[in-house]
Short mmCIF file of C-alpha atoms in Angstrom, two decimals:
data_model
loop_
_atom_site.label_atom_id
_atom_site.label_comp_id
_atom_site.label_asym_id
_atom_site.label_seq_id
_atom_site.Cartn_x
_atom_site.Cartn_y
_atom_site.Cartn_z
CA UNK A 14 -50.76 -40.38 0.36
CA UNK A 15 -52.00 -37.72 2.81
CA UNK A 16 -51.69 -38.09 6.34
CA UNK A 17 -55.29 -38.33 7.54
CA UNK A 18 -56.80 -39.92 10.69
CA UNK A 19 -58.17 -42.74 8.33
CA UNK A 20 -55.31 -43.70 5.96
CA UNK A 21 -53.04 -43.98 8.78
CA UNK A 22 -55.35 -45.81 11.19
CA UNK A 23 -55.97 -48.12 8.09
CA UNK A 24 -52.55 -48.56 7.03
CA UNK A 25 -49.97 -47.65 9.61
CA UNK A 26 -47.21 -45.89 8.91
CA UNK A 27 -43.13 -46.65 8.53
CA UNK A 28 -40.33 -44.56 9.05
CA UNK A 29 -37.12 -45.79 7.72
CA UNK A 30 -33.18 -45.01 8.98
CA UNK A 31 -30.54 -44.95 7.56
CA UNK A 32 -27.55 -43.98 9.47
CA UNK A 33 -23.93 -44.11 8.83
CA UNK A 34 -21.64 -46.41 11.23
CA UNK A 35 -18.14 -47.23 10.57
CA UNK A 36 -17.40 -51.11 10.75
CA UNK A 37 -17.68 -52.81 13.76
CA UNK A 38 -20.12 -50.96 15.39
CA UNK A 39 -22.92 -52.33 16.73
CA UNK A 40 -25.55 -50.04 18.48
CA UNK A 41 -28.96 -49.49 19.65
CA UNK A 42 -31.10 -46.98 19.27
CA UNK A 43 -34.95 -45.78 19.45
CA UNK A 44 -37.47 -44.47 17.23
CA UNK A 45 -39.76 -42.49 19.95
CA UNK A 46 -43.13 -41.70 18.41
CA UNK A 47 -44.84 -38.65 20.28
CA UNK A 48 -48.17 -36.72 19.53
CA UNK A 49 -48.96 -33.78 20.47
CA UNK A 50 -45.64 -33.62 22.75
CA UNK A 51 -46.66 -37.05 24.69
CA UNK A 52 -44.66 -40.07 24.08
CA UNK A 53 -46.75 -42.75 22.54
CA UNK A 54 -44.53 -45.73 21.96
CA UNK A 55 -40.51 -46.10 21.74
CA UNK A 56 -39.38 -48.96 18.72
CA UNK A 57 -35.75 -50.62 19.35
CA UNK A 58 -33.60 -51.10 16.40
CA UNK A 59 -30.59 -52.63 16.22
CA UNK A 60 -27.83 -51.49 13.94
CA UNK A 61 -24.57 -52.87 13.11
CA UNK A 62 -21.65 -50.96 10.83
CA UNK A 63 -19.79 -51.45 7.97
CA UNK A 64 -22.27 -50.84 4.94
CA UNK A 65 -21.53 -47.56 2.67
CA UNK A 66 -24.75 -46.57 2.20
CA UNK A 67 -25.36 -46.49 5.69
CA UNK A 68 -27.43 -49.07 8.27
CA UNK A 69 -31.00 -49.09 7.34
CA UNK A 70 -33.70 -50.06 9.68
CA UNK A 71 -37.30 -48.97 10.18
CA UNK A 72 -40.47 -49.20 12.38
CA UNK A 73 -44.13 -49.11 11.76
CA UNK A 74 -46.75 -48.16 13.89
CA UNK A 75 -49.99 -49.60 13.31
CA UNK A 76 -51.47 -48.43 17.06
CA UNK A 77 -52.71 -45.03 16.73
CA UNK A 78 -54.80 -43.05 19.44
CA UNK A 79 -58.44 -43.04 18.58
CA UNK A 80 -58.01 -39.49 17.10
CA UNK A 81 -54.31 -39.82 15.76
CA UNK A 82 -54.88 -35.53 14.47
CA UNK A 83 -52.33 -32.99 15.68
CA UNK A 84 -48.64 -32.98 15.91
CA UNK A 85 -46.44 -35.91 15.58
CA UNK A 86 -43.06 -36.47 15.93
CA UNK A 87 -40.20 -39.08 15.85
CA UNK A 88 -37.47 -38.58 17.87
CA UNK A 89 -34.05 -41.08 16.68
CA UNK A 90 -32.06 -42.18 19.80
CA UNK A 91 -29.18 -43.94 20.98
CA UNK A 92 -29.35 -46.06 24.18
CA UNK A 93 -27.33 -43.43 26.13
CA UNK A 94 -30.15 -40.85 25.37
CA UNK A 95 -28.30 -38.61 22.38
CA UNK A 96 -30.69 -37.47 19.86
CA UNK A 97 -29.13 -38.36 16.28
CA UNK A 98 -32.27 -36.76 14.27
CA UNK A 99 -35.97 -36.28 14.32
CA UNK A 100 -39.20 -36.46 12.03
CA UNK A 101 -41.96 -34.54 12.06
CA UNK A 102 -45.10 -34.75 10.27
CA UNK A 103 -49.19 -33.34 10.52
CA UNK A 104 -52.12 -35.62 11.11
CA UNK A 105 -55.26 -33.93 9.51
CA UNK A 106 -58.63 -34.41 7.94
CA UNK A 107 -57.40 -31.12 6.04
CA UNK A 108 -55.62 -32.35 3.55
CA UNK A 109 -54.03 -28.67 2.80
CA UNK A 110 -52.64 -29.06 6.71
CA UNK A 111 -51.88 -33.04 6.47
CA UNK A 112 -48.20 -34.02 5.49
CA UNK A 113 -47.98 -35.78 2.33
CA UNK A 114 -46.42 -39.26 2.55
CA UNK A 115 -44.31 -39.75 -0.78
CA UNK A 116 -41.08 -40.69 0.35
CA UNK A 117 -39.13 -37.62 0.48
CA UNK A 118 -39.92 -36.46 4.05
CA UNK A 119 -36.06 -35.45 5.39
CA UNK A 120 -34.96 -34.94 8.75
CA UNK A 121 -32.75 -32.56 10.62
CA UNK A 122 -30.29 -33.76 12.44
CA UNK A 123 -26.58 -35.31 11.74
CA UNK A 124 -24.87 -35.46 8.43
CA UNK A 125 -24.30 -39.02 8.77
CA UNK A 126 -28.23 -39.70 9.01
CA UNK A 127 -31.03 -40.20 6.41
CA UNK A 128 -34.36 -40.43 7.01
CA UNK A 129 -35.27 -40.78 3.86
CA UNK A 130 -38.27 -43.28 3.83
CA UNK A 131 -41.53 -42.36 5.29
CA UNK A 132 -44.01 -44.37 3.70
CA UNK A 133 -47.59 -45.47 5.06
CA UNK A 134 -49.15 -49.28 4.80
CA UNK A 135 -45.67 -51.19 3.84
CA UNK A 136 -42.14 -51.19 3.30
CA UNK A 137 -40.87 -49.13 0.02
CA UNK A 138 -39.39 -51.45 -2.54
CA UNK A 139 -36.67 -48.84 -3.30
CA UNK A 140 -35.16 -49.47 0.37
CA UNK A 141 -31.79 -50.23 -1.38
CA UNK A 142 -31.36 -47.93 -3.47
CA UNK A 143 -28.12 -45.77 -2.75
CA UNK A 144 -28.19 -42.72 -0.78
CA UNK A 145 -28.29 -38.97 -2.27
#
């Protein structure tokens, strides 16, 4: 799906985590939504080691400005303010500008994390499926 003012007003959009933590650890950290370089809300997630495929978690936003086009971006946190990665993605009626929603979106940041899932409307059913 393209990332236009209308699909994601109608259907929100997810962005899935998957980090690795060795066992034992149990953590916060953020998913910080900003457009356009202002912070629009900041999702708390809760992850706990031990898995091999890493800790997955997500959020969806479903509140969206009234004109959701420009610049978005998703910064990943921990609690002690340490950016692990970051997403970024276009909001546009132009769907030749928009970012394409298919799943594959992948972030920079640490090794260890994978943000592979980036999926509007609801949660992919392929959530388990092991990491590249």
């Amino acid at each position: 799906m393209t990332l236009t003012p209308d699909a994601i007003s109608a259907n929100g959009l997810y962005v899935y985590t998957a980090i690795r933590a060795p066992r034992g650890l149990s953590e916060t950290i953020t998913h910080a939504w900003h457009h356009n370089g202002e912070l629009m809300d900041v999702v708390e997630l809760n992850i706990n080691g031990g898995r091999e495929q890493g800790y997955r978690a997500w959020s969806h936003k479903q509140n969206f400005p009234e004109d959701p086009s420009g610049d978005w971006r998703i910064d990943i946190m921990t609690a002690t303010g340490q950016r692990l990665g970051l997403i970024r993605f276009d909001v546009s009626d132009d769907s030749q500008q928009a970012s394409l929603a298919n799943g594959e979106i992948r972030a920079s940041g640490l090794s260890g994390l994978n943000l592979r899932r980036f999926v509007p409307g609801h949660p992919n059913d392929e959530e388990a499926r092991p990491e590249d």
